[in-house]
mmCIF file of C-alpha atoms in Angstrom:
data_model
loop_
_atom_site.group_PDB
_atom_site.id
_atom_site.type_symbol
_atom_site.label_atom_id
_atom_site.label_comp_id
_atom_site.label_asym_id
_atom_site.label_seq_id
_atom_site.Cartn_x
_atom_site.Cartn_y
_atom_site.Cartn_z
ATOM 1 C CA UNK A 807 -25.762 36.676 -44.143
ATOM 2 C CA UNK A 808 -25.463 34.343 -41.160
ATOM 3 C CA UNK A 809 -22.630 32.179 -40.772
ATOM 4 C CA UNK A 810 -23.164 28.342 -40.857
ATOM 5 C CA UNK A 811 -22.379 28.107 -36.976
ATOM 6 C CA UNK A 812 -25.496 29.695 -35.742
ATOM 7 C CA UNK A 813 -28.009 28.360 -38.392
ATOM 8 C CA UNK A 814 -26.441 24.463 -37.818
ATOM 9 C CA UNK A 815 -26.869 22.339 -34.929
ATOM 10 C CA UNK A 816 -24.101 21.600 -33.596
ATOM 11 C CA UNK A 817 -21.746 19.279 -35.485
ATOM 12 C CA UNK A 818 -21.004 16.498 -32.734
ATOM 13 C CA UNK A 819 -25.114 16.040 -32.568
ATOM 14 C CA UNK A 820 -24.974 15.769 -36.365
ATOM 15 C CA UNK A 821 -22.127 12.781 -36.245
ATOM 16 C CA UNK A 822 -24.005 11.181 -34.025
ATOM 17 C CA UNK A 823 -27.160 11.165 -35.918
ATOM 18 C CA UNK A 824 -24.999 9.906 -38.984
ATOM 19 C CA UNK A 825 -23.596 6.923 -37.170
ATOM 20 C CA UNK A 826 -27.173 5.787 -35.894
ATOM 21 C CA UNK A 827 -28.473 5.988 -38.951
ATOM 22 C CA UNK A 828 -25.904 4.097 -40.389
ATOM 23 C CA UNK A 829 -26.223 1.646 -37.807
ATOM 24 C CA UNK A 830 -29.469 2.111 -37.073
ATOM 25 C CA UNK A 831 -28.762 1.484 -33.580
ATOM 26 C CA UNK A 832 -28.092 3.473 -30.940
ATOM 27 C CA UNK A 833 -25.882 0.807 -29.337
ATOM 28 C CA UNK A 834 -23.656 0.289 -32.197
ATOM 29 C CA UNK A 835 -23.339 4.436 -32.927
ATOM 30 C CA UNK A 836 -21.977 4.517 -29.256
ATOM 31 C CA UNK A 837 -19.451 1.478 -29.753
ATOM 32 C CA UNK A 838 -18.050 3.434 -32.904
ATOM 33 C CA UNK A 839 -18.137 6.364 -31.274
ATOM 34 C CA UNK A 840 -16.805 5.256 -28.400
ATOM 35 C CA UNK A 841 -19.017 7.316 -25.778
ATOM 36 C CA UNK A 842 -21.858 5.214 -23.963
ATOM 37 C CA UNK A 843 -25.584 5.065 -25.759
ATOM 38 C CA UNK A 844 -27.010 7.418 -22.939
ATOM 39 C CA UNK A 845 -25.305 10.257 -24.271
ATOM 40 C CA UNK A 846 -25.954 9.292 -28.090
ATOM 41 C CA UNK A 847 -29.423 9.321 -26.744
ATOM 42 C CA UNK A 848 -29.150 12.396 -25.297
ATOM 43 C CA UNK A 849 -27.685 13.544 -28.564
ATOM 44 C CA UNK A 850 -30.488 12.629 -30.738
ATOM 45 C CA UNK A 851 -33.036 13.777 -28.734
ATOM 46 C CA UNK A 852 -31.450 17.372 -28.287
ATOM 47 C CA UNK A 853 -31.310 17.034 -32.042
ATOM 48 C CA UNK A 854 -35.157 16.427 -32.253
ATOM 49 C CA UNK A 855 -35.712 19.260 -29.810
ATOM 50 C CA UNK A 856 -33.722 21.914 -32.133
ATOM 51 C CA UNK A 857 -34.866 20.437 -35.528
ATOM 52 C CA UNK A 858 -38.860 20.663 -34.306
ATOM 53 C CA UNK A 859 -39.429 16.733 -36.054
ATOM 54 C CA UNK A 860 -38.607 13.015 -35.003
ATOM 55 C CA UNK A 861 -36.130 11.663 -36.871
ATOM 56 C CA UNK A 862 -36.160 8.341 -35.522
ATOM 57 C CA UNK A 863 -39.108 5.672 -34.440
ATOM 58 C CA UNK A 864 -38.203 3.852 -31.415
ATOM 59 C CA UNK A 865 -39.292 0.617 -31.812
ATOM 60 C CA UNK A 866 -39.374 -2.598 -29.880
ATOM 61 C CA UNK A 867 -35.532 -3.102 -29.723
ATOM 62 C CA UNK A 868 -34.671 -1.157 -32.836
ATOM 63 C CA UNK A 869 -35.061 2.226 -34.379
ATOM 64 C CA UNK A 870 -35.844 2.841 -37.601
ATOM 65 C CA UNK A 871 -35.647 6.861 -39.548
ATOM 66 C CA UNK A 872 -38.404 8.739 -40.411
ATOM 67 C CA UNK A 873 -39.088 9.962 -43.469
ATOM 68 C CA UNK A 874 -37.289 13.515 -43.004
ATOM 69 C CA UNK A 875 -34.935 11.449 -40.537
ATOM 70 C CA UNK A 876 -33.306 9.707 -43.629
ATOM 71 C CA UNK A 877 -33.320 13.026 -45.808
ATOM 72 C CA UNK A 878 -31.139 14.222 -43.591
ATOM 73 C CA UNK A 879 -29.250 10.929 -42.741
ATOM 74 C CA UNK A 880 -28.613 10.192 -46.126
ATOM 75 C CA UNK A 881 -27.467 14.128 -47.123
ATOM 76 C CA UNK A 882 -24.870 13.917 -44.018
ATOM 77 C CA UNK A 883 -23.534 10.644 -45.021
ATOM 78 C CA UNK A 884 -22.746 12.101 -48.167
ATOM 79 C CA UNK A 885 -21.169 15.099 -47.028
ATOM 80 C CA UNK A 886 -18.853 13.047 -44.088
ATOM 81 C CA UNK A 887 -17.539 11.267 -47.198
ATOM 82 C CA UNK A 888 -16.954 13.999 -49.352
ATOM 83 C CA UNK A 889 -15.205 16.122 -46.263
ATOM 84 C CA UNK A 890 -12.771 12.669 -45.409
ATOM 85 C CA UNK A 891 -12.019 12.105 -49.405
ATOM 86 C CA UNK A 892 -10.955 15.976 -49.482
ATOM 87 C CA UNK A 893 -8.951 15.703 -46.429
ATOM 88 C CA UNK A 894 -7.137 12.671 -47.368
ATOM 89 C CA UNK A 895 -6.442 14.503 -50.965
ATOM 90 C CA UNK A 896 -4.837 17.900 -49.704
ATOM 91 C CA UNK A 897 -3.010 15.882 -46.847
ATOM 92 C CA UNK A 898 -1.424 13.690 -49.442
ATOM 93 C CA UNK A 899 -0.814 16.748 -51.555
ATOM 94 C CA UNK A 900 1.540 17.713 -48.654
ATOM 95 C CA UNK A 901 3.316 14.742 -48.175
ATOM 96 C CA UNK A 902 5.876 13.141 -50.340
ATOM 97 C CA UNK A 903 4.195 11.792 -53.233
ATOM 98 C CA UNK A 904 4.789 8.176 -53.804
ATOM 99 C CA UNK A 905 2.957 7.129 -57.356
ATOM 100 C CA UNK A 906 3.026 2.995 -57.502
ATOM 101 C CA UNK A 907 2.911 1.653 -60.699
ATOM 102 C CA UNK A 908 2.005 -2.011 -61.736
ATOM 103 C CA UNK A 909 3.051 -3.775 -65.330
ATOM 104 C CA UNK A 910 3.954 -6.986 -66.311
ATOM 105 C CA UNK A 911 7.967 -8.016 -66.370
ATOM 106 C CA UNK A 912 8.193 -7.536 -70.600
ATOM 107 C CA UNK A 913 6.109 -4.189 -70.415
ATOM 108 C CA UNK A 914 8.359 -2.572 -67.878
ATOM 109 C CA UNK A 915 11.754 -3.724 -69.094
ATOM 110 C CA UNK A 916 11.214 -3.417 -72.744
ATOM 111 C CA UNK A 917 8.672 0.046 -72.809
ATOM 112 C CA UNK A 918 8.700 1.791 -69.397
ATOM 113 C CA UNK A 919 12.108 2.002 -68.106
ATOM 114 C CA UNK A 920 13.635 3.157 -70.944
ATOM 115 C CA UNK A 921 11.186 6.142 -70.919
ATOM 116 C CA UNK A 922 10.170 6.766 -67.254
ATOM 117 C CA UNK A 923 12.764 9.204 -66.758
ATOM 118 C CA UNK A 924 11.023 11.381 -69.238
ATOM 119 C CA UNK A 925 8.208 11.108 -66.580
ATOM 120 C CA UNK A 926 10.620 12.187 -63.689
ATOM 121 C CA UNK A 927 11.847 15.290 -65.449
ATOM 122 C CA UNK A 928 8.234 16.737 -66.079
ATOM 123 C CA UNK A 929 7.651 15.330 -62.250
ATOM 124 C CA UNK A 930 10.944 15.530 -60.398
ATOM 125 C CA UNK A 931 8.880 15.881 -57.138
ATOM 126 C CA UNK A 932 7.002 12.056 -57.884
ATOM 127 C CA UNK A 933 8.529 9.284 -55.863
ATOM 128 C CA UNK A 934 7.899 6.273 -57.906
ATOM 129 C CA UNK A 935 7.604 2.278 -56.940
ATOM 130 C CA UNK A 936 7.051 -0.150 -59.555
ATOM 131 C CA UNK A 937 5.815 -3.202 -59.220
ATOM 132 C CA UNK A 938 7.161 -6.017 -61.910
ATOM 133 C CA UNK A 939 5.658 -9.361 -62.133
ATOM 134 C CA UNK A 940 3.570 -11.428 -64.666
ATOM 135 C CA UNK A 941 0.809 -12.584 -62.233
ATOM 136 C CA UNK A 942 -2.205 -10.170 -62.209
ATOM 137 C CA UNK A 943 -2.029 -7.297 -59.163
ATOM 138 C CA UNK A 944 -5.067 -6.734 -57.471
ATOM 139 C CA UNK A 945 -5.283 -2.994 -57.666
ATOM 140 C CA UNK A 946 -6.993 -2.756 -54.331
ATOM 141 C CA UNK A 947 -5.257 -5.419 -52.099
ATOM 142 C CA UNK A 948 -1.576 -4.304 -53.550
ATOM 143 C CA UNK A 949 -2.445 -0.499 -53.157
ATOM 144 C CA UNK A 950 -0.968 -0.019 -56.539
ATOM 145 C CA UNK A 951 -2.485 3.466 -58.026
ATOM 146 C CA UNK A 952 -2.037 2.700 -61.806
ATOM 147 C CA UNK A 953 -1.389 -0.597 -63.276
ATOM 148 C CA UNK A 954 -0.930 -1.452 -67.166
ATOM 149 C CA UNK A 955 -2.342 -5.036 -68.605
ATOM 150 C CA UNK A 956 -2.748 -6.157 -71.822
ATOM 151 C CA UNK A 957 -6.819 -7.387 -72.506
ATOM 152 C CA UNK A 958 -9.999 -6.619 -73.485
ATOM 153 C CA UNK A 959 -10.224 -3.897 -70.780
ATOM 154 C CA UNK A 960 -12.455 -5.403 -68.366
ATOM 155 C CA UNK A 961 -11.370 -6.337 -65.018
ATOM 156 C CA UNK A 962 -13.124 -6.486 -61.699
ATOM 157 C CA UNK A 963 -10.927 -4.581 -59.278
ATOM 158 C CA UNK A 964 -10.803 -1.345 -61.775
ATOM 159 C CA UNK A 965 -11.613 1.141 -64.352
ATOM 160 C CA UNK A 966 -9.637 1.424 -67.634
ATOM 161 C CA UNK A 967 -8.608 3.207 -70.107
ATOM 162 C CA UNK A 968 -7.744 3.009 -73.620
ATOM 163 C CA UNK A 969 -3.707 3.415 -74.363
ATOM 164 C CA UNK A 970 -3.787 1.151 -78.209
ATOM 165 C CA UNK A 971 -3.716 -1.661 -80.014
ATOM 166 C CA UNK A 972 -0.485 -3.320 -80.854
ATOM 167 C CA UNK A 973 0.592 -5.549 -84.074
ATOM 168 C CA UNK A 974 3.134 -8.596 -83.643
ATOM 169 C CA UNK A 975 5.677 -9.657 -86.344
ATOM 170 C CA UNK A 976 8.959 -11.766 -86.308
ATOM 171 C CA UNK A 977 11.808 -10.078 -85.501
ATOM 172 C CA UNK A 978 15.641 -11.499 -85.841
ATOM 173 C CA UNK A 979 18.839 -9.677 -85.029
ATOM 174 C CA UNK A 980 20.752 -8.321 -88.159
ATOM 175 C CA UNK A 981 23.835 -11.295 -87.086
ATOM 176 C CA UNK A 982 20.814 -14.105 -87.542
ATOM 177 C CA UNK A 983 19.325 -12.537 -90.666
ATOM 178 C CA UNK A 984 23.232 -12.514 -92.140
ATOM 179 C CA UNK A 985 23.902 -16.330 -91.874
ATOM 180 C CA UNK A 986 20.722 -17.585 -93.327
ATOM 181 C CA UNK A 987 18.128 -16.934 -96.230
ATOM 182 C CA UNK A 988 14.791 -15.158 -94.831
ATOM 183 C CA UNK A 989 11.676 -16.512 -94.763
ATOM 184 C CA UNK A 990 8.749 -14.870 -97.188
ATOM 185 C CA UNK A 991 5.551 -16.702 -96.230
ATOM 186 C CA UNK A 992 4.737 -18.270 -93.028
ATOM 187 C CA UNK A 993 5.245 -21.512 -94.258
ATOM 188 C CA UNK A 994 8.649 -20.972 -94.871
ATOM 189 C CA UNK A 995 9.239 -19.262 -91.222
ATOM 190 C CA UNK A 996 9.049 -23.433 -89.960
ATOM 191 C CA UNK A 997 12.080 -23.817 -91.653
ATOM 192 C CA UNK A 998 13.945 -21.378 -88.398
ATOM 193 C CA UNK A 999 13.967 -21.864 -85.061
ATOM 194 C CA UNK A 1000 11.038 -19.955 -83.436
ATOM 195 C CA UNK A 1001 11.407 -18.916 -80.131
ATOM 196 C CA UNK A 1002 8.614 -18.772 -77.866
ATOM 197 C CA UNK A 1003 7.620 -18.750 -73.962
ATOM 198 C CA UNK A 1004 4.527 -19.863 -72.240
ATOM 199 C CA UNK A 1005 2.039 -16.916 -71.118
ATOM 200 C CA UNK A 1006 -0.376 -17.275 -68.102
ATOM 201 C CA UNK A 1007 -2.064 -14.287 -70.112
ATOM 202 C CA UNK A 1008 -5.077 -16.152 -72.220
ATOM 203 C CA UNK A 1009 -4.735 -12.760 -75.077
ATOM 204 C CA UNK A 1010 -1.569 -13.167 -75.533
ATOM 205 C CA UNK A 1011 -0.289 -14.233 -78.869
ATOM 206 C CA UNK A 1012 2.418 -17.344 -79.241
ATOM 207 C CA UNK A 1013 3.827 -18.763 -82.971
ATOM 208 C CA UNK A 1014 0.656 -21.436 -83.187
ATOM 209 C CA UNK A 1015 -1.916 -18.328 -83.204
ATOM 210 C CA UNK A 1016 -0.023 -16.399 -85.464
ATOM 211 C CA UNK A 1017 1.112 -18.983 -87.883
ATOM 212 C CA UNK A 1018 -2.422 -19.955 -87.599
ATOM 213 C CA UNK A 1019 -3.878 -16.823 -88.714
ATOM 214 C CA UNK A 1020 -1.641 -16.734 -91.780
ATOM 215 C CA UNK A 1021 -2.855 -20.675 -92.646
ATOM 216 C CA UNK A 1022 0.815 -22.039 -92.213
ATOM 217 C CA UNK A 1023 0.648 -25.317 -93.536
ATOM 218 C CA UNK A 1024 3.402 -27.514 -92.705
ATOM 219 C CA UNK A 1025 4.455 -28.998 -89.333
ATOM 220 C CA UNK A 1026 7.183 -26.986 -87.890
ATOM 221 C CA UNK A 1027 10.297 -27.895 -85.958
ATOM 222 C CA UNK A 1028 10.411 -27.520 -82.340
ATOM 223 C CA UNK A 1029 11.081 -24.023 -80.883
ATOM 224 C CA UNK A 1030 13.297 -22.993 -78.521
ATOM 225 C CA UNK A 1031 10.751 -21.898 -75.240
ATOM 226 C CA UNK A 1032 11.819 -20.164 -72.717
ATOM 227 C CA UNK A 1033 10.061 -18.813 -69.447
ATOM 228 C CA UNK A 1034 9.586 -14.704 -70.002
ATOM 229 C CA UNK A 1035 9.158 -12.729 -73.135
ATOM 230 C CA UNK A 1036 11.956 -10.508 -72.465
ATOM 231 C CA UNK A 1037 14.364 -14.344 -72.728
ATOM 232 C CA UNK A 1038 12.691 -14.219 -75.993
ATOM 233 C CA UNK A 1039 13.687 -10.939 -76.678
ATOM 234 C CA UNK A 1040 17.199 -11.416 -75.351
ATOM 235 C CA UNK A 1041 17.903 -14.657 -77.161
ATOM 236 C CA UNK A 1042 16.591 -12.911 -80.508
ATOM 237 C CA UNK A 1043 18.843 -9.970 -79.808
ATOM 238 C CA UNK A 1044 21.680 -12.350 -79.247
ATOM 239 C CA UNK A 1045 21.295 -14.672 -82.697
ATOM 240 C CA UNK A 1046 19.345 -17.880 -81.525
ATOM 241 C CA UNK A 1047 15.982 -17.803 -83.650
ATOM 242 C CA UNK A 1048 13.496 -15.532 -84.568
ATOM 243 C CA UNK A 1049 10.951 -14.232 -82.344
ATOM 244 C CA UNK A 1050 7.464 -12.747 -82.076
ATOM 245 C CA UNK A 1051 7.889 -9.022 -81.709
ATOM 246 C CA UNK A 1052 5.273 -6.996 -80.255
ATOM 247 C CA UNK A 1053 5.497 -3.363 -81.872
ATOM 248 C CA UNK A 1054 5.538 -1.312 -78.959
ATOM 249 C CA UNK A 1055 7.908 -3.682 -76.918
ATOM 250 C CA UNK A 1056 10.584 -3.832 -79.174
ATOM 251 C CA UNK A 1057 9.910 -0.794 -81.105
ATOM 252 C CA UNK A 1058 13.641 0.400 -79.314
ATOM 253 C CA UNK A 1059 15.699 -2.110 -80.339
ATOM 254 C CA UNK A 1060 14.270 -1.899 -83.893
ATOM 255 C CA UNK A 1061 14.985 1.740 -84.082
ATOM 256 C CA UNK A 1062 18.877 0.433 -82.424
ATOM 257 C CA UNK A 1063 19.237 -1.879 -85.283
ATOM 258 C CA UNK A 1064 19.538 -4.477 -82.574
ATOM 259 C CA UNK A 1065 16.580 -6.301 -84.382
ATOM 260 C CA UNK A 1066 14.508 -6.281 -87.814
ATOM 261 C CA UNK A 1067 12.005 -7.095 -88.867
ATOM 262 C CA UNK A 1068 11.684 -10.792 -90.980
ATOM 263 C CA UNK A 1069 9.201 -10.080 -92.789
ATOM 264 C CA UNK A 1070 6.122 -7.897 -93.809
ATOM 265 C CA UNK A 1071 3.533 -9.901 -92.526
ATOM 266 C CA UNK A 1072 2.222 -8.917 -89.073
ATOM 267 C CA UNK A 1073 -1.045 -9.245 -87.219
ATOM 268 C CA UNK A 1074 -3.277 -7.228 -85.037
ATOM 269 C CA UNK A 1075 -5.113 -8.811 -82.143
ATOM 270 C CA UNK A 1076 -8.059 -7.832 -80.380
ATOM 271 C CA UNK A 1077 -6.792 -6.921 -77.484
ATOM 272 C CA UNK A 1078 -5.309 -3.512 -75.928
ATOM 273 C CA UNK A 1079 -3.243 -1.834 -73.707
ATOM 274 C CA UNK A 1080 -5.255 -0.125 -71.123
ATOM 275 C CA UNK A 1081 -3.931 1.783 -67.913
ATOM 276 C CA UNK A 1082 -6.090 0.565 -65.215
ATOM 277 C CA UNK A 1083 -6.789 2.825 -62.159
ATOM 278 C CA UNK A 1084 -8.929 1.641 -58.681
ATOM 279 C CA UNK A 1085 -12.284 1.938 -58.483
ATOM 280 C CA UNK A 1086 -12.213 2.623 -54.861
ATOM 281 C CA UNK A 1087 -11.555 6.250 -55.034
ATOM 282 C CA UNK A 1088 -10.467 9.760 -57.306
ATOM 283 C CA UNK A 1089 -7.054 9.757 -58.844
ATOM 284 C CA UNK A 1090 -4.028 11.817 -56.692
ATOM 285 C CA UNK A 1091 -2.989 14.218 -59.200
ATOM 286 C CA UNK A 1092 0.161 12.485 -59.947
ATOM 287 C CA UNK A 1093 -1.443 9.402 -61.145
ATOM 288 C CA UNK A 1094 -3.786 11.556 -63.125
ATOM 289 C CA UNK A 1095 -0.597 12.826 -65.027
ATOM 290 C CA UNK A 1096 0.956 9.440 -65.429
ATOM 291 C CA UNK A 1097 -2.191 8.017 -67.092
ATOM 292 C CA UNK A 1098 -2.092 11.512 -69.450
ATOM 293 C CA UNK A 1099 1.674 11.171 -70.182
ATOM 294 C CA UNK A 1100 1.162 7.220 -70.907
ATOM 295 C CA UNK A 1101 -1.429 7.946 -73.589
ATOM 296 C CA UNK A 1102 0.334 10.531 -74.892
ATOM 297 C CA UNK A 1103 3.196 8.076 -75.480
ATOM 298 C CA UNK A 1104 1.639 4.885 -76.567
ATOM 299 C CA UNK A 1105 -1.256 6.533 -78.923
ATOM 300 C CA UNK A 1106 -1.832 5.497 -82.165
ATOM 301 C CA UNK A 1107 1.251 3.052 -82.250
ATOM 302 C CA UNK A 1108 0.155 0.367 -84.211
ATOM 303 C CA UNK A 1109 -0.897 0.648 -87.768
ATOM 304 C CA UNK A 1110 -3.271 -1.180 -90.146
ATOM 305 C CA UNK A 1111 -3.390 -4.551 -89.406
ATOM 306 C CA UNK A 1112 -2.660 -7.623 -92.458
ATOM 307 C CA UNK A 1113 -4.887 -10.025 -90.520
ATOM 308 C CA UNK A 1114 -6.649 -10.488 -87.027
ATOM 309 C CA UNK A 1115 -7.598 -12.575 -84.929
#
C-alpha cells in the first residue's frame, strides 16, 4: 500500500488552494499567507497540472471554484479544522490544565466550595479558577469553560445541560425558632420578619412569588432586604428573620443544624440548574469530568413539589 506522500500533492499546494477558496481570491490567499499572489498562482496552477481538472474559473477580476474545485475545497477545509482542533487538544493535554469555572456568588459560596475539594482529590492535577459574580458571564468573551446558571436552559452563548430542579422553603436558625411561636400557613409567616434581597435574575423566586403561590392573604410587614442571597443566608443563620431557602443551597447548614426548616410548605419552580459549556468548540477532558462529577452531585435533589409556579 502506498503511503499518503506519493499519492498527495504536495501539502503547501493544498493550503494554498484552501485559502483561495476561502477567499476566493488569489490576492487575499497571498495576504494571509503572507507570500505574493504570483506564487499562489503558481501554486494553483501546478495543482491543476497534477490533479488533470480546473479547479478554479478565472473571471473578470474574480475567481470562482468549479464544481470538483469546491469538492475538494470544501473536504480540505474540513480536514484543516479538524487537524488545528486536534492539535490544540493534545497540546493542552500537555500543559498545565487550568479548568475555569463560572457561578453566581450564592451558588459558589453556599454549594461549590464546600465540595470542590472532592473534585481536586479525584483531579489533583486540575488547576482551577472560579469566577464569582451575579451578572451573567459570557462564556465566550470571559473564556470560562463551564459555567452554572439557574433558568430555563436556554442561552445564546452555550449549550446546557440538565443538573435539577430545586424546591424553596423558609428556613430560620434553631436560636430564632426558640424565642417565638412558628408560623403554620403562609398567612401566618407575615406575622415574622422575612428577609429578602433583590435578584437581577428574572427566575428567581423572592417572598411575593412564593407567598403568592400559597394565596397569602394579608398584607405583610416590611422585610428586612439585603443585597446578596448569601446576606440572607447569613442573617438567617445569625437570628434576624426567616428566609427563603433554596434546597440545594442550604441543604449544609440544614444537615449542621445551623438552620430548619419553618415549615412544610415548599414550592418547586420551573426553572433548573444547568451546567452550561461553549458552543465554540469540544470539551478539554477536564471540563468533561467536572460537568460528570456536577451531575453526579446535584441529581435528583429536589423532591415532589406542594405547588409551582
Amino acid at each position: 500500500m502506498q503511503g499518503f506522500r506519493r499519492r498527495l500533492p504536495s501539502l503547501t499546494s493544498l493550503v494554498v488552494l484552501e485559502a483561495v477558496a476561502r477567499h476566493l481570491s488569489f490576492t487575499k490567499a497571498a495576504g494571509e499567507l503572507g507570500v505574493t499572489q504570483a506564487a499562489v498562482s503558481r501554486q494553483i496552477h501546478a495543482l491543476e497540472q497534477e490533479l488533470g481538472f480546473a479547479l478554479f474559473r478565472r473571471l473578470h477580476r474574480r475567481v470562482e471554484l468549479t464544481e470538483r474545485g469546491r469538492i475538494l475545497a470544501g473536504v480540505l477545509s474540513q480536514s484543516f479544522s479538524l487537524i488545528d482542533q486536534t492539535i490544540a487538544n493534545v497540546r493542552a493535554q500537555s500543559e498545565e490544565d487550568e479548568l475555569v469555572i463560572g457561578a453566581t456568588v450564592a451558588f459558589t459560596q453556599l454549594w461549590l466550595l464546600p465540595r470542590i475539594s472532592a473534585f481536586r482529590r479525584l483531579h489533583p492535577s486540575t488547576k482551577i479558577r472560579l469566577i464569582t459574580q451575579d451578572t451573567p458571564i459570557d462564556l465566550e468573551r470571559d473564556m470560562v469553560d463551564v459555567a452554572i446558571r439557574y433558568g430555563d436552559g436556554v442561552w445564546p452563548d452555550g449549550r446546557s445541560v440538565f443538573l435539577c430542579e430545586d424546591e424553596l422553603f423558609p428556613v430560620c436558625s434553631p436560636s430564632y425558632a426558640a424565642g417565638c411561636r412558628l408560623p403554620e400557613t403562609a398567612d401566618e409567616l407575615l406575622d415574622h420578619t422575612l428577609l429578602d434581597y433583590d435578584s437581577a435574575n428574572p427566575g428567581w423566586i423572592g417572598w411575593k412569588e412564593w407567598l403568592a403561590a400559597f394565596s397569602a392573604a394579608r398584607p405583610g410587614r416590611p422585610v428586612l432586604r439585603l443585597s446578596y442571597y448569601t446576606d440572607v443566608i447569613h442573617a438567617a443563620v445569625a437570628g434576624h428573620g426567616i428566609a427563603l431557602g433554596w434546597n440545594c443551597l442550604v441543604e449544609d447548614l440544614l444537615q449542621q443544624g445551623r438552620l430548619r426548616r419553618v415549615t412544610d410548605l415548599h414550592l418547586r419552580t420551573r426553572g433548573a440548574y444547568f451546567v452550561v459549556v461553549p458552543s465554540r468548540e469540544s470539551l478539554k477532558p477536564s471540563a468533561q469530568a467536572f460537568v460528570a462529577w456536577l451531575g453526579a452531585h446535584l441529581e435528583g435533589k429536589a423532591a415532589g413539589p406542594e405547588r409551582r409556579l
